[in-house]
PDB file of C-alpha atoms in Angstrom:
ATOM      1  CA  MET A1229     -49.651  60.590 -75.416  1.00  0.00           C
ATOM      2  CA  ARG A1230     -46.252  60.487 -77.085  1.00  0.00           C
ATOM      3  CA  SER A1231     -43.223  61.001 -74.858  1.00  0.00           C
ATOM      4  CA  GLN A1232     -40.501  61.232 -77.474  1.00  0.00           C
ATOM      5  CA  ASP A1233     -39.786  64.183 -79.728  1.00  0.00           C
ATOM      6  CA  ASP A1234     -42.211  64.199 -82.627  1.00  0.00           C
ATOM      7  CA  PRO A1235     -40.440  65.608 -85.713  1.00  0.00           C
ATOM      8  CA  ARG A1236     -43.679  67.289 -86.740  1.00  0.00           C
ATOM      9  CA  VAL A1237     -44.237  69.256 -83.524  1.00  0.00           C
ATOM     10  CA  GLY A1238     -40.650  69.339 -82.212  1.00  0.00           C
ATOM     11  CA  ARG A1239     -39.291  69.175 -78.686  1.00  0.00           C
ATOM     12  CA  TRP A1240     -41.333  72.146 -77.443  1.00  0.00           C
ATOM     13  CA  PHE A1241     -44.691  70.382 -77.655  1.00  0.00           C
ATOM     14  CA  ARG A1242     -46.203  67.131 -76.509  1.00  0.00           C
ATOM     15  CA  GLU A1243     -48.976  65.610 -78.590  1.00  0.00           C
ATOM     16  CA  VAL A1244     -51.763  64.920 -76.092  1.00  0.00           C
ATOM     17  CA  ARG A1245     -54.460  64.225 -78.686  1.00  0.00           C
ATOM     18  CA  GLN A1246     -53.433  63.532 -82.255  1.00  0.00           C
ATOM     19  CA  CYS A1247     -55.608  64.604 -85.157  1.00  0.00           C
ATOM     20  CA  PRO A1248     -54.384  63.899 -88.727  1.00  0.00           C
ATOM     21  CA  LYS A1249     -56.278  66.825 -90.261  1.00  0.00           C
ATOM     22  CA  PRO A1250     -57.203  69.138 -87.397  1.00  0.00           C
ATOM     23  CA  GLN A1251     -59.852  71.775 -87.765  1.00  0.00           C
ATOM     24  CA  THR A1252     -58.378  73.466 -84.695  1.00  0.00           C
ATOM     25  CA  ARG A1253     -55.102  73.056 -82.863  1.00  0.00           C
ATOM     26  CA  LEU A1254     -55.319  73.885 -79.155  1.00  0.00           C
ATOM     27  CA  ILE A1255     -51.989  74.521 -77.427  1.00  0.00           C
ATOM     28  CA  CYS A1256     -51.960  74.428 -73.624  1.00  0.00           C
ATOM     29  CA  PHE A1257     -49.389  76.220 -71.467  1.00  0.00           C
ATOM     30  CA  PRO A1258     -48.613  74.854 -67.963  1.00  0.00           C
ATOM     31  CA  HIS A1259     -48.441  76.868 -64.737  1.00  0.00           C
ATOM     32  CA  ALA A1260     -45.267  77.637 -62.762  1.00  0.00           C
ATOM     33  CA  GLY A1261     -43.590  74.335 -61.985  1.00  0.00           C
ATOM     34  CA  GLY A1262     -46.121  72.643 -64.243  1.00  0.00           C
ATOM     35  CA  LEU A1263     -45.578  69.856 -66.724  1.00  0.00           C
ATOM     36  CA  ALA A1264     -46.967  69.109 -70.165  1.00  0.00           C
ATOM     37  CA  SER A1265     -48.470  65.959 -68.654  1.00  0.00           C
ATOM     38  CA  PHE A1266     -50.733  68.172 -66.516  1.00  0.00           C
ATOM     39  CA  TYR A1267     -53.017  68.285 -69.560  1.00  0.00           C
ATOM     40  CA  ARG A1268     -53.054  64.538 -70.151  1.00  0.00           C
ATOM     41  CA  PRO A1269     -56.693  64.179 -68.898  1.00  0.00           C
ATOM     42  CA  TRP A1270     -57.848  66.698 -71.489  1.00  0.00           C
ATOM     43  CA  GLY A1271     -56.933  64.300 -74.289  1.00  0.00           C
ATOM     44  CA  ARG A1272     -60.131  62.326 -73.840  1.00  0.00           C
ATOM     45  CA  LEU A1273     -62.273  65.452 -73.440  1.00  0.00           C
ATOM     46  CA  VAL A1274     -61.525  67.475 -76.575  1.00  0.00           C
ATOM     47  CA  PRO A1275     -63.941  66.884 -79.444  1.00  0.00           C
ATOM     48  CA  PRO A1276     -63.104  65.234 -82.782  1.00  0.00           C
ATOM     49  CA  GLY A1277     -61.324  67.578 -85.127  1.00  0.00           C
ATOM     50  CA  THR A1278     -59.280  69.208 -82.346  1.00  0.00           C
ATOM     51  CA  GLU A1279     -55.603  68.438 -81.967  1.00  0.00           C
ATOM     52  CA  LEU A1280     -54.321  69.022 -78.442  1.00  0.00           C
ATOM     53  CA  LEU A1281     -50.709  69.937 -77.747  1.00  0.00           C
ATOM     54  CA  ALA A1282     -49.078  70.860 -74.439  1.00  0.00           C
ATOM     55  CA  VAL A1283     -45.983  73.016 -74.142  1.00  0.00           C
ATOM     56  CA  ARG A1284     -42.882  71.282 -72.797  1.00  0.00           C
ATOM     57  CA  TYR A1285     -40.920  73.875 -70.818  1.00  0.00           C
ATOM     58  CA  PRO A1286     -37.181  73.120 -70.601  1.00  0.00           C
ATOM     59  CA  GLY A1287     -35.740  71.602 -67.442  1.00  0.00           C
ATOM     60  CA  ARG A1288     -38.432  69.010 -66.745  1.00  0.00           C
ATOM     61  CA  GLU A1289     -39.799  65.655 -67.921  1.00  0.00           C
ATOM     62  CA  ASP A1290     -38.313  64.778 -71.333  1.00  0.00           C
ATOM     63  CA  ARG A1291     -36.207  67.985 -71.254  1.00  0.00           C
ATOM     64  CA  LEU A1292     -34.862  67.477 -67.741  1.00  0.00           C
ATOM     65  CA  LEU A1293     -31.219  68.074 -68.653  1.00  0.00           C
ATOM     66  CA  GLU A1294     -31.865  71.346 -70.461  1.00  0.00           C
ATOM     67  CA  PRO A1295     -31.414  74.668 -68.616  1.00  0.00           C
ATOM     68  CA  PHE A1296     -34.504  76.484 -67.384  1.00  0.00           C
ATOM     69  CA  ALA A1297     -35.679  79.568 -69.242  1.00  0.00           C
ATOM     70  CA  GLU A1298     -34.472  82.628 -67.355  1.00  0.00           C
ATOM     71  CA  THR A1299     -36.785  85.307 -68.762  1.00  0.00           C
ATOM     72  CA  MET A1300     -40.239  85.558 -70.264  1.00  0.00           C
ATOM     73  CA  ASP A1301     -38.776  87.008 -73.448  1.00  0.00           C
ATOM     74  CA  GLU A1302     -36.481  84.005 -73.862  1.00  0.00           C
ATOM     75  CA  LEU A1303     -39.323  81.560 -73.290  1.00  0.00           C
ATOM     76  CA  ALA A1304     -41.956  83.310 -75.416  1.00  0.00           C
ATOM     77  CA  ASP A1305     -39.582  84.014 -78.311  1.00  0.00           C
ATOM     78  CA  GLN A1306     -38.627  80.361 -78.639  1.00  0.00           C
ATOM     79  CA  ILE A1307     -42.173  79.031 -78.376  1.00  0.00           C
ATOM     80  CA  ALA A1308     -43.460  81.555 -80.904  1.00  0.00           C
ATOM     81  CA  GLY A1309     -40.778  80.484 -83.355  1.00  0.00           C
ATOM     82  CA  GLU A1310     -41.798  76.851 -82.933  1.00  0.00           C
ATOM     83  CA  CYS A1311     -45.489  77.675 -83.410  1.00  0.00           C
ATOM     84  CA  VAL A1312     -44.816  78.865 -86.953  1.00  0.00           C
ATOM     85  CA  ARG A1313     -44.590  75.260 -88.149  1.00  0.00           C
ATOM     86  CA  LEU A1314     -48.106  74.653 -86.788  1.00  0.00           C
ATOM     87  CA  LEU A1315     -49.932  77.318 -88.771  1.00  0.00           C
ATOM     88  CA  ASP A1316     -51.466  74.819 -91.178  1.00  0.00           C
ATOM     89  CA  ALA A1317     -54.503  74.772 -88.850  1.00  0.00           C
ATOM     90  CA  PRO A1318     -56.118  77.532 -86.764  1.00  0.00           C
ATOM     91  CA  LEU A1319     -54.279  77.908 -83.460  1.00  0.00           C
ATOM     92  CA  ALA A1320     -55.920  78.563 -80.108  1.00  0.00           C
ATOM     93  CA  PHE A1321     -54.032  78.988 -76.826  1.00  0.00           C
ATOM     94  CA  PHE A1322     -54.972  78.056 -73.275  1.00  0.00           C
ATOM     95  CA  GLY A1323     -52.760  78.939 -70.328  1.00  0.00           C
ATOM     96  CA  HIS A1324     -53.193  78.530 -66.593  1.00  0.00           C
ATOM     97  CA  SER A1325     -51.552  80.870 -64.049  1.00  0.00           C
ATOM     98  CA  MET A1326     -48.011  81.580 -65.329  1.00  0.00           C
ATOM     99  CA  GLY A1327     -49.025  79.741 -68.490  1.00  0.00           C
ATOM    100  CA  ALA A1328     -51.623  82.429 -69.203  1.00  0.00           C
ATOM    101  CA  SER A1329     -48.907  85.077 -69.340  1.00  0.00           C
ATOM    102  CA  VAL A1330     -46.699  82.874 -71.527  1.00  0.00           C
ATOM    103  CA  ALA A1331     -49.589  82.166 -73.901  1.00  0.00           C
ATOM    104  CA  TYR A1332     -50.382  85.875 -74.165  1.00  0.00           C
ATOM    105  CA  GLU A1333     -46.772  86.804 -74.915  1.00  0.00           C
ATOM    106  CA  VAL A1334     -46.452  84.047 -77.517  1.00  0.00           C
ATOM    107  CA  ALA A1335     -49.685  85.186 -79.173  1.00  0.00           C
ATOM    108  CA  LEU A1336     -48.384  88.755 -79.334  1.00  0.00           C
ATOM    109  CA  ARG A1337     -45.174  87.611 -81.004  1.00  0.00           C
ATOM    110  CA  LEU A1338     -46.968  85.442 -83.536  1.00  0.00           C
ATOM    111  CA  GLN A1339     -49.153  88.376 -84.497  1.00  0.00           C
ATOM    112  CA  ALA A1340     -46.453  91.069 -84.567  1.00  0.00           C
ATOM    113  CA  GLU A1341     -43.551  89.093 -86.023  1.00  0.00           C
ATOM    114  CA  HIS A1342     -45.237  86.427 -88.131  1.00  0.00           C
ATOM    115  CA  GLY A1343     -48.577  88.030 -89.062  1.00  0.00           C
ATOM    116  CA  ALA A1344     -50.454  85.083 -87.597  1.00  0.00           C
ATOM    117  CA  ALA A1345     -53.223  85.874 -85.135  1.00  0.00           C
ATOM    118  CA  VAL A1346     -54.409  83.061 -82.894  1.00  0.00           C
ATOM    119  CA  SER A1347     -58.069  82.142 -83.233  1.00  0.00           C
ATOM    120  CA  ALA A1348     -58.662  82.630 -79.517  1.00  0.00           C
ATOM    121  CA  LEU A1349     -56.792  83.076 -76.264  1.00  0.00           C
ATOM    122  CA  PHE A1350     -58.070  81.381 -73.112  1.00  0.00           C
ATOM    123  CA  VAL A1351     -56.481  82.431 -69.826  1.00  0.00           C
ATOM    124  CA  SER A1352     -57.084  80.856 -66.437  1.00  0.00           C
ATOM    125  CA  GLY A1353     -56.200  81.658 -62.846  1.00  0.00           C
ATOM    126  CA  ARG A1354     -54.319  84.825 -63.796  1.00  0.00           C
ATOM    127  CA  SER A1355     -54.896  88.545 -63.414  1.00  0.00           C
ATOM    128  CA  GLY A1356     -54.606  90.685 -66.510  1.00  0.00           C
ATOM    129  CA  PRO A1357     -51.177  92.020 -67.572  1.00  0.00           C
ATOM    130  CA  GLY A1358     -49.909  94.586 -65.122  1.00  0.00           C
ATOM    131  CA  ARG A1359     -52.429  93.568 -62.469  1.00  0.00           C
ATOM    132  CA  GLU A1360     -50.749  90.366 -61.285  1.00  0.00           C
ATOM    133  CA  HIS A1361     -50.341  89.822 -57.561  1.00  0.00           C
ATOM    134  CA  ILE A1362     -46.793  88.510 -57.375  1.00  0.00           C
ATOM    135  CA  ARG A1363     -45.435  87.228 -54.083  1.00  0.00           C
ATOM    136  CA  PRO A1364     -41.622  86.817 -54.006  1.00  0.00           C
ATOM    137  CA  LEU A1365     -41.307  83.094 -53.374  1.00  0.00           C
ATOM    138  CA  SER A1366     -38.350  82.083 -55.509  1.00  0.00           C
ATOM    139  CA  ASP A1367     -35.828  82.503 -52.694  1.00  0.00           C
ATOM    140  CA  VAL A1368     -37.824  81.456 -49.631  1.00  0.00           C
ATOM    141  CA  SER A1369     -36.929  78.310 -47.700  1.00  0.00           C
ATOM    142  CA  ASP A1370     -37.993  74.912 -48.985  1.00  0.00           C
ATOM    143  CA  HIS A1371     -40.358  74.570 -46.049  1.00  0.00           C
ATOM    144  CA  GLN A1372     -42.104  77.877 -46.768  1.00  0.00           C
ATOM    145  CA  LEU A1373     -42.260  77.236 -50.498  1.00  0.00           C
ATOM    146  CA  MET A1374     -43.821  73.814 -50.018  1.00  0.00           C
ATOM    147  CA  ALA A1375     -46.312  75.251 -47.542  1.00  0.00           C
ATOM    148  CA  GLU A1376     -47.368  77.963 -49.989  1.00  0.00           C
ATOM    149  CA  LEU A1377     -47.746  75.509 -52.864  1.00  0.00           C
ATOM    150  CA  THR A1378     -49.645  73.004 -50.774  1.00  0.00           C
ATOM    151  CA  GLU A1379     -52.117  75.743 -49.858  1.00  0.00           C
ATOM    152  CA  LEU A1380     -52.602  76.584 -53.542  1.00  0.00           C
ATOM    153  CA  GLY A1381     -53.246  72.941 -54.410  1.00  0.00           C
ATOM    154  CA  GLY A1382     -52.285  71.463 -57.750  1.00  0.00           C
ATOM    155  CA  THR A1383     -50.557  68.267 -58.712  1.00  0.00           C
ATOM    156  CA  GLU A1384     -47.055  69.229 -57.540  1.00  0.00           C
ATOM    157  CA  ALA A1385     -48.020  69.181 -53.845  1.00  0.00           C
ATOM    158  CA  ALA A1386     -48.166  65.366 -53.861  1.00  0.00           C
ATOM    159  CA  ALA A1387     -44.515  65.229 -54.977  1.00  0.00           C
ATOM    160  CA  PHE A1388     -43.358  66.879 -51.750  1.00  0.00           C
ATOM    161  CA  GLU A1389     -43.962  63.640 -49.854  1.00  0.00           C
ATOM    162  CA  ASP A1390     -41.129  61.942 -51.757  1.00  0.00           C
ATOM    163  CA  ALA A1391     -37.593  63.248 -51.125  1.00  0.00           C
ATOM    164  CA  GLU A1392     -36.310  62.344 -54.604  1.00  0.00           C
ATOM    165  CA  LEU A1393     -39.264  63.999 -56.320  1.00  0.00           C
ATOM    166  CA  ARG A1394     -38.813  67.116 -54.166  1.00  0.00           C
ATOM    167  CA  GLU A1395     -35.262  67.434 -55.479  1.00  0.00           C
ATOM    168  CA  LEU A1396     -36.631  67.483 -59.034  1.00  0.00           C
ATOM    169  CA  VAL A1397     -39.718  69.610 -58.488  1.00  0.00           C
ATOM    170  CA  LEU A1398     -38.497  72.439 -56.256  1.00  0.00           C
ATOM    171  CA  PRO A1399     -35.757  73.724 -58.631  1.00  0.00           C
ATOM    172  CA  MET A1400     -38.187  73.990 -61.550  1.00  0.00           C
ATOM    173  CA  ILE A1401     -40.734  75.793 -59.377  1.00  0.00           C
ATOM    174  CA  ARG A1402     -38.100  78.256 -58.172  1.00  0.00           C
ATOM    175  CA  ALA A1403     -36.913  78.850 -61.745  1.00  0.00           C
ATOM    176  CA  ASP A1404     -40.441  79.586 -62.933  1.00  0.00           C
ATOM    177  CA  TYR A1405     -41.107  81.871 -59.980  1.00  0.00           C
ATOM    178  CA  ARG A1406     -37.930  83.826 -60.732  1.00  0.00           C
ATOM    179  CA  LEU A1407     -39.150  84.238 -64.300  1.00  0.00           C
ATOM    180  CA  VAL A1408     -42.588  85.400 -63.144  1.00  0.00           C
ATOM    181  CA  GLU A1409     -41.191  87.778 -60.547  1.00  0.00           C
ATOM    182  CA  ALA A1410     -39.025  89.495 -63.187  1.00  0.00           C
ATOM    183  CA  TYR A1411     -41.755  89.581 -65.840  1.00  0.00           C
ATOM    184  CA  THR A1412     -43.151  92.843 -67.123  1.00  0.00           C
ATOM    185  CA  ALA A1413     -45.937  92.519 -69.675  1.00  0.00           C
ATOM    186  CA  THR A1414     -45.357  93.723 -73.220  1.00  0.00           C
ATOM    187  CA  GLN A1415     -46.391  97.365 -73.364  1.00  0.00           C
ATOM    188  CA  ALA A1416     -46.705 100.071 -76.074  1.00  0.00           C
ATOM    189  CA  GLY A1417     -50.354  99.376 -76.752  1.00  0.00           C
ATOM    190  CA  ALA A1418     -49.769  95.785 -77.851  1.00  0.00           C
ATOM    191  CA  VAL A1419     -53.152  94.125 -78.272  1.00  0.00           C
ATOM    192  CA  LEU A1420     -54.432  90.979 -79.912  1.00  0.00           C
ATOM    193  CA  ASN A1421     -56.842  90.639 -82.809  1.00  0.00           C
ATOM    194  CA  ALA A1422     -58.267  87.516 -81.205  1.00  0.00           C
ATOM    195  CA  PRO A1423     -61.097  87.078 -78.682  1.00  0.00           C
ATOM    196  CA  VAL A1424     -60.012  86.494 -75.092  1.00  0.00           C
ATOM    197  CA  THR A1425     -61.796  84.403 -72.470  1.00  0.00           C
ATOM    198  CA  ALA A1426     -60.693  84.558 -68.843  1.00  0.00           C
ATOM    199  CA  TYR A1427     -61.557  81.858 -66.301  1.00  0.00           C
ATOM    200  CA  TYR A1428     -61.033  82.233 -62.569  1.00  0.00           C
ATOM    201  CA  GLY A1429     -61.826  80.465 -59.313  1.00  0.00           C
ATOM    202  CA  THR A1430     -64.247  82.178 -56.962  1.00  0.00           C
ATOM    203  CA  ARG A1431     -62.071  81.254 -53.955  1.00  0.00           C
ATOM    204  CA  ASP A1432     -58.696  81.948 -55.557  1.00  0.00           C
ATOM    205  CA  ALA A1433     -56.684  84.063 -53.115  1.00  0.00           C
ATOM    206  CA  GLU A1434     -54.194  84.857 -55.904  1.00  0.00           C
ATOM    207  CA  VAL A1435     -56.686  86.425 -58.310  1.00  0.00           C
ATOM    208  CA  GLU A1436     -59.429  89.009 -57.797  1.00  0.00           C
ATOM    209  CA  ARG A1437     -62.405  89.431 -60.104  1.00  0.00           C
ATOM    210  CA  ASP A1438     -61.574  93.048 -60.941  1.00  0.00           C
ATOM    211  CA  SER A1439     -58.004  92.150 -61.868  1.00  0.00           C
ATOM    212  CA  VAL A1440     -59.282  89.449 -64.231  1.00  0.00           C
ATOM    213  CA  LYS A1441     -61.231  92.148 -66.074  1.00  0.00           C
ATOM    214  CA  ALA A1442     -57.903  93.696 -67.077  1.00  0.00           C
ATOM    215  CA  TRP A1443     -57.571  91.012 -69.757  1.00  0.00           C
ATOM    216  CA  ALA A1444     -60.190  92.986 -71.697  1.00  0.00           C
ATOM    217  CA  GLU A1445     -57.515  95.585 -72.381  1.00  0.00           C
ATOM    218  CA  VAL A1446     -55.323  93.198 -74.411  1.00  0.00           C
ATOM    219  CA  THR A1447     -57.760  92.537 -77.251  1.00  0.00           C
ATOM    220  CA  GLU A1448     -59.487  94.470 -79.991  1.00  0.00           C
ATOM    221  CA  SER A1449     -61.949  91.612 -80.282  1.00  0.00           C
ATOM    222  CA  ASP A1450     -64.482  90.144 -77.853  1.00  0.00           C
ATOM    223  CA  PHE A1451     -63.763  89.592 -74.178  1.00  0.00           C
ATOM    224  CA  ARG A1452     -65.625  87.439 -71.707  1.00  0.00           C
ATOM    225  CA  MET A1453     -64.896  86.165 -68.226  1.00  0.00           C
ATOM    226  CA  LEU A1454     -66.322  83.126 -66.526  1.00  0.00           C
ATOM    227  CA  PRO A1455     -66.086  82.206 -62.822  1.00  0.00           C
ATOM    228  CA  PHE A1456     -65.822  78.647 -61.531  1.00  0.00           C
ATOM    229  CA  GLU A1457     -66.346  77.435 -58.006  1.00  0.00           C
ATOM    230  CA  GLY A1458     -62.992  76.641 -56.451  1.00  0.00           C
ATOM    231  CA  GLY A1459     -59.531  77.922 -55.637  1.00  0.00           C
ATOM    232  CA  HIS A1460     -56.460  78.538 -57.765  1.00  0.00           C
ATOM    233  CA  PHE A1461     -56.574  75.073 -59.315  1.00  0.00           C
ATOM    234  CA  PHE A1462     -60.322  75.021 -59.881  1.00  0.00           C
ATOM    235  CA  LEU A1463     -59.757  73.472 -63.310  1.00  0.00           C
ATOM    236  CA  LEU A1464     -58.785  70.190 -61.648  1.00  0.00           C
ATOM    237  CA  ASP A1465     -62.246  69.884 -60.102  1.00  0.00           C
ATOM    238  CA  ASP A1466     -64.221  69.802 -63.347  1.00  0.00           C
ATOM    239  CA  PRO A1467     -61.960  69.822 -66.413  1.00  0.00           C
ATOM    240  CA  ARG A1468     -64.822  68.862 -68.699  1.00  0.00           C
ATOM    241  CA  ALA A1469     -66.615  72.132 -67.954  1.00  0.00           C
ATOM    242  CA  ILE A1470     -63.535  74.106 -69.028  1.00  0.00           C
ATOM    243  CA  VAL A1471     -62.936  72.035 -72.157  1.00  0.00           C
ATOM    244  CA  ASP A1472     -66.602  72.205 -73.157  1.00  0.00           C
ATOM    245  CA  ASP A1473     -66.590  75.984 -72.813  1.00  0.00           C
ATOM    246  CA  ILE A1474     -63.412  76.262 -74.894  1.00  0.00           C
ATOM    247  CA  HIS A1475     -64.995  74.086 -77.564  1.00  0.00           C
ATOM    248  CA  SER A1476     -68.196  76.130 -77.647  1.00  0.00           C
ATOM    249  CA  ARG A1477     -66.183  79.312 -78.025  1.00  0.00           C
ATOM    250  CA  LEU A1478     -64.070  77.847 -80.816  1.00  0.00           C
ATOM    251  CA  GLU A1479     -67.230  76.832 -82.660  1.00  0.00           C
ATOM    252  CA  LEU A1480     -68.044  80.526 -82.850  1.00  0.00           C
ATOM    253  CA  THR A1481     -64.578  81.772 -83.776  1.00  0.00           C
ATOM    254  CA  VAL A1482     -63.352  79.187 -86.279  1.00  0.00           C
ATOM    255  CA  GLY A1483     -66.666  77.791 -87.503  1.00  0.00           C
ATOM    256  CA  ARG A1484     -66.333  74.416 -85.801  1.00  0.00           C
TER     257      ARG A1484
END
């Protein structure tokens, strides 16, 4: 996985799985406080013909010295603009938790402003727009924030054991939570022309089954939802099952 800026994909994306002539380009959006490297294990799971990119949010990893995005509009506008250079292959988006909302907003902008509909949108661990259960955590104490995140699981919890890593991780988590807490989904009947698949964990205290159904309202195409055993970060338990389902869906939508 390349760590330096690739002139072809730019500083906003990390090339997890390179494919010289991709039949599909899958772009993955990290969760709040998440890193592009979260999707590193997926590189060996995607099938031949699929190029896998992960979004590099500012203020972390290779972009550590850049300021955090302050609003969803700022973040989605910039990513959508960068996606235009990647339209030489069908694009599909996957986003987990906050990343699901970012992926949705980017897909809307590509469609409305650039006339480029994504082939499919896959959302995970997130209620549909307007149905999110948002707890105000951006300004709580470090102790409370770490306790909440440890309960959710995920890869960031391990960083709390190291003081230096905590100093890097907590500010990015707070910045993302501020963004999420201020976010209001794009309204005015904005819907996608692409099929939407929603994944959720059966023991996820953040997401209820009925709220996941709300994703059906954002597409004029097909909608399906699929439960997985587990909590908010169920996708860490069996990533192959998620990737295989994405691949099977893309076979139907882009003729893979």
